[in-house]
Amino acid sequence: MNTGGWEGVFSAISEWFGDSEPHEHEHDHDHEHHHDHDHDHNHGDAVRTDPPDRIEASIVMNARRERVWQALADPKQLGAWFNVVLENDIIAPGVELRGKVLHPGFEHITWKATIESVEPQRLLSWRWHPGAADPDYDYSGEPETLCTFVLEDVDGGTRVSFTESGFDALPPDRWAEGFEMNKGGWPMVLEAIADGLAR
């Protein structure tokens, strides 16, 4: 694939991944944990106190809506955001996206998301487990967050409004891990994609 202006996306993803070094999940597999909901010692000073439910970001991309949609709905381009090679050929409701992470130090991770809704050139959403970086931990029993992209024509291009919701349903340590990582990551990646499309 000719990545063209996507180098910025790869760089942004490297920074996003770089904020979270690969580590053993805080649920210790060999020792019993007694979790204190008021003092979460597993994540330093990150304490769950009435956590925000969602991350929201919006950006105007200097590209036609059809082109922005292609960047979202084509598996090769979608995978490029996350430096992932997706195994899928199509994106459709109910499809589980899977792919190998290429970022150094994270090659052991399989990137996964399940497509929730597809409204061509208007809306794409998926569910996933945010911050799921431990291949030995079973995240399947935990709630997922919902990532939604909404596209609309505006002067100068296409507005992309992004929301990741459902963080308040996560266990306290997982909320701290996923929310703190993604609240900085998503705006950074949306800006990098916008830069890539503008070239």
Short mmCIF file of C-alpha atoms in Angstrom, two decimals:
data_model
loop_
_atom_site.label_atom_id
_atom_site.label_comp_id
_atom_site.label_asym_id
_atom_site.label_seq_id
_atom_site.Cartn_x
_atom_site.Cartn_y
_atom_site.Cartn_z
CA MET A 1 0.00 0.00 0.00
CA ASN A 2 1.24 3.47 -0.87
CA THR A 3 1.02 5.24 2.46
CA GLY A 4 1.52 8.71 0.98
CA GLY A 5 0.68 11.19 3.71
CA TRP A 6 0.06 8.51 6.32
CA GLU A 7 3.54 8.78 7.83
CA GLY A 8 2.08 11.28 10.29
CA VAL A 9 -0.52 8.75 11.34
CA PHE A 10 2.16 6.14 12.02
CA SER A 11 4.13 8.73 14.01
CA ALA A 12 1.06 9.68 16.04
CA ILE A 13 0.25 6.06 16.75
CA SER A 14 3.82 5.50 17.87
CA GLU A 15 3.37 8.33 20.38
CA TRP A 16 0.01 6.90 21.50
CA PHE A 17 1.46 3.43 22.04
CA GLY A 18 4.54 4.98 23.59
CA ASP A 19 2.40 6.40 26.41
CA SER A 20 1.75 2.86 27.60
CA GLU A 21 4.67 0.48 27.80
CA PRO A 22 3.80 -3.22 27.40
CA HIS A 23 3.22 -4.71 30.83
CA GLU A 24 1.51 -7.47 32.73
CA HIS A 25 -2.16 -6.60 33.29
CA GLU A 26 -2.84 -5.28 36.74
CA HIS A 27 -4.90 -8.37 37.52
CA ASP A 28 -1.94 -10.42 38.82
CA HIS A 29 -2.08 -13.98 37.54
CA ASP A 30 0.00 -15.39 40.40
CA HIS A 31 -1.04 -13.34 43.42
CA GLU A 32 -4.40 -12.49 44.92
CA HIS A 33 -5.41 -8.84 44.66
CA HIS A 34 -7.51 -7.06 47.28
CA HIS A 35 -8.76 -4.09 45.26
CA ASP A 36 -9.50 -0.85 47.11
CA HIS A 37 -12.05 1.15 45.15
CA ASP A 38 -11.16 4.36 46.99
CA HIS A 39 -7.39 4.08 46.58
CA ASP A 40 -6.33 2.49 43.31
CA HIS A 41 -2.66 1.79 43.95
CA ASN A 42 -2.26 -0.14 40.70
CA HIS A 43 -2.13 3.03 38.62
CA GLY A 44 -0.28 5.59 40.69
CA ASP A 45 -2.38 8.68 41.32
CA ALA A 46 -5.19 7.67 38.94
CA VAL A 47 -8.26 7.27 41.13
CA ARG A 48 -11.77 6.67 39.86
CA THR A 49 -13.92 9.44 41.33
CA ASP A 50 -17.17 9.83 39.35
CA PRO A 51 -15.32 9.21 36.05
CA PRO A 52 -16.33 10.82 32.77
CA ASP A 53 -18.34 8.46 30.60
CA ARG A 54 -16.92 9.55 27.28
CA ILE A 55 -14.18 11.05 25.16
CA GLU A 56 -15.29 13.54 22.53
CA ALA A 57 -13.28 15.13 19.72
CA SER A 58 -14.16 16.96 16.53
CA ILE A 59 -12.08 18.10 13.57
CA VAL A 60 -12.66 19.50 10.09
CA MET A 61 -10.68 17.55 7.50
CA ASN A 62 -9.72 19.25 4.24
CA ALA A 63 -11.12 16.45 2.08
CA ARG A 64 -14.42 15.42 0.54
CA ARG A 65 -16.69 13.26 2.63
CA GLU A 66 -16.25 10.34 0.21
CA ARG A 67 -12.48 10.43 0.75
CA VAL A 68 -12.77 10.69 4.53
CA TRP A 69 -15.19 7.78 4.52
CA GLN A 70 -12.74 5.69 2.52
CA ALA A 71 -10.09 6.37 5.15
CA LEU A 72 -12.47 5.03 7.79
CA ALA A 73 -14.19 2.17 6.00
CA ASP A 74 -11.34 0.62 4.01
CA PRO A 75 -9.70 -2.05 6.22
CA LYS A 76 -6.19 -1.31 4.94
CA GLN A 77 -6.48 2.39 5.67
CA LEU A 78 -8.27 1.87 8.98
CA GLY A 79 -5.52 -0.49 10.06
CA ALA A 80 -2.91 2.09 9.10
CA TRP A 81 -4.15 4.41 11.84
CA PHE A 82 -3.13 1.89 14.47
CA ASN A 83 -0.08 0.52 12.67
CA VAL A 84 -2.05 -2.72 12.35
CA VAL A 85 -2.42 -5.13 9.42
CA LEU A 86 -6.09 -6.11 9.53
CA GLU A 87 -7.08 -9.58 8.34
CA ASN A 88 -10.47 -8.33 7.11
CA ASP A 89 -11.50 -7.46 3.57
CA ILE A 90 -14.77 -5.71 4.47
CA ILE A 91 -16.20 -3.55 7.23
CA ALA A 92 -19.84 -4.34 7.97
CA PRO A 93 -22.10 -4.61 11.05
CA GLY A 94 -21.20 -7.63 13.18
CA VAL A 95 -17.76 -8.12 11.62
CA GLU A 96 -14.95 -8.65 14.12
CA LEU A 97 -11.89 -6.77 12.95
CA ARG A 98 -8.63 -8.49 13.84
CA GLY A 99 -5.06 -7.65 13.03
CA LYS A 100 -1.42 -7.84 14.03
CA VAL A 101 0.06 -4.77 15.70
CA LEU A 102 3.31 -3.76 14.00
CA HIS A 103 4.52 -1.19 16.52
CA PRO A 104 7.83 -2.35 18.08
CA GLY A 105 7.28 -3.85 21.50
CA PHE A 106 3.59 -4.50 20.85
CA GLU A 107 3.82 -7.18 18.15
CA HIS A 108 2.38 -9.70 20.63
CA ILE A 109 -0.96 -7.86 20.64
CA THR A 110 -3.90 -8.76 18.38
CA TRP A 111 -5.94 -5.62 17.66
CA LYS A 112 -9.67 -6.40 17.90
CA ALA A 113 -12.91 -4.47 17.43
CA THR A 114 -16.47 -5.47 16.49
CA ILE A 115 -18.31 -3.26 14.01
CA GLU A 116 -21.57 -1.97 15.48
CA SER A 117 -23.08 0.31 12.80
CA VAL A 118 -22.25 1.36 9.26
CA GLU A 119 -24.09 4.16 7.46
CA PRO A 120 -22.01 4.80 4.33
CA GLN A 121 -20.41 8.23 4.23
CA ARG A 122 -22.18 9.25 7.44
CA LEU A 123 -21.49 7.01 10.46
CA LEU A 124 -19.17 4.21 11.55
CA SER A 125 -19.04 2.69 15.02
CA TRP A 126 -17.36 -0.23 16.73
CA ARG A 127 -17.03 -1.77 20.17
CA TRP A 128 -13.73 -2.76 21.73
CA HIS A 129 -11.81 -3.19 24.96
CA PRO A 130 -9.73 0.01 25.37
CA GLY A 131 -6.14 -0.44 26.43
CA ALA A 132 -6.31 -4.22 26.02
CA ALA A 133 -2.55 -4.76 25.84
CA ASP A 134 -2.05 -7.96 27.87
CA PRO A 135 -2.35 -11.04 25.62
CA ASP A 136 -2.59 -13.34 28.65
CA TYR A 137 -5.57 -11.57 30.23
CA ASP A 138 -9.15 -12.45 29.22
CA TYR A 139 -11.01 -9.18 28.63
CA SER A 140 -14.15 -10.90 27.31
CA GLY A 141 -16.00 -10.64 30.62
CA GLU A 142 -15.58 -6.87 30.79
CA PRO A 143 -17.83 -4.23 29.19
CA GLU A 144 -16.65 -2.65 25.96
CA THR A 145 -16.61 1.00 24.97
CA LEU A 146 -18.36 2.27 21.83
CA CYS A 147 -16.34 4.31 19.32
CA THR A 148 -18.46 6.38 16.91
CA PHE A 149 -17.44 8.55 13.97
CA VAL A 150 -20.02 10.90 12.40
CA LEU A 151 -19.24 12.69 9.12
CA GLU A 152 -20.90 15.85 7.79
CA ASP A 153 -20.18 18.30 4.99
CA VAL A 154 -19.02 21.74 6.13
CA ASP A 155 -17.32 24.71 4.52
CA GLY A 156 -13.73 23.70 3.93
CA GLY A 157 -14.22 19.95 3.95
CA THR A 158 -15.73 17.32 6.23
CA ARG A 159 -16.36 17.52 9.94
CA VAL A 160 -15.57 14.30 11.78
CA SER A 161 -17.16 14.11 15.23
CA PHE A 162 -15.78 11.30 17.36
CA THR A 163 -17.09 9.84 20.61
CA GLU A 164 -15.85 6.93 22.71
CA SER A 165 -18.47 6.18 25.37
CA GLY A 166 -19.07 3.62 28.10
CA PHE A 167 -15.99 4.15 30.25
CA ASP A 168 -18.06 4.40 33.44
CA ALA A 169 -19.01 0.71 33.11
CA LEU A 170 -15.38 -0.46 33.23
CA PRO A 171 -13.67 -1.77 36.39
CA PRO A 172 -11.82 1.07 38.19
CA ASP A 173 -8.31 0.06 37.15
CA ARG A 174 -9.38 -0.55 33.55
CA TRP A 175 -11.14 2.83 33.42
CA ALA A 176 -7.96 4.59 34.53
CA GLU A 177 -5.89 2.64 32.01
CA GLY A 178 -8.20 3.01 29.00
CA PHE A 179 -9.54 6.51 29.55
CA GLU A 180 -6.22 8.14 30.33
CA MET A 181 -4.57 6.51 27.30
CA ASN A 182 -7.34 7.27 24.82
CA LYS A 183 -8.27 10.83 25.85
CA GLY A 184 -4.93 12.04 24.53
CA GLY A 185 -4.61 9.50 21.74
CA TRP A 186 -7.78 10.14 19.79
CA PRO A 187 -7.35 13.90 19.13
CA MET A 188 -3.73 13.25 18.15
CA VAL A 189 -4.66 10.56 15.64
CA LEU A 190 -7.60 12.51 14.15
CA GLU A 191 -5.24 15.42 13.50
CA ALA A 192 -2.69 13.09 11.91
CA ILE A 193 -5.34 11.58 9.63
CA ALA A 194 -6.52 15.06 8.63
CA ASP A 195 -2.93 15.98 7.76
CA GLY A 196 -2.57 12.79 5.71
CA LEU A 197 -5.75 13.43 3.73
CA ALA A 198 -4.80 17.04 3.03
CA ARG A 199 -1.59 16.04 1.22
#
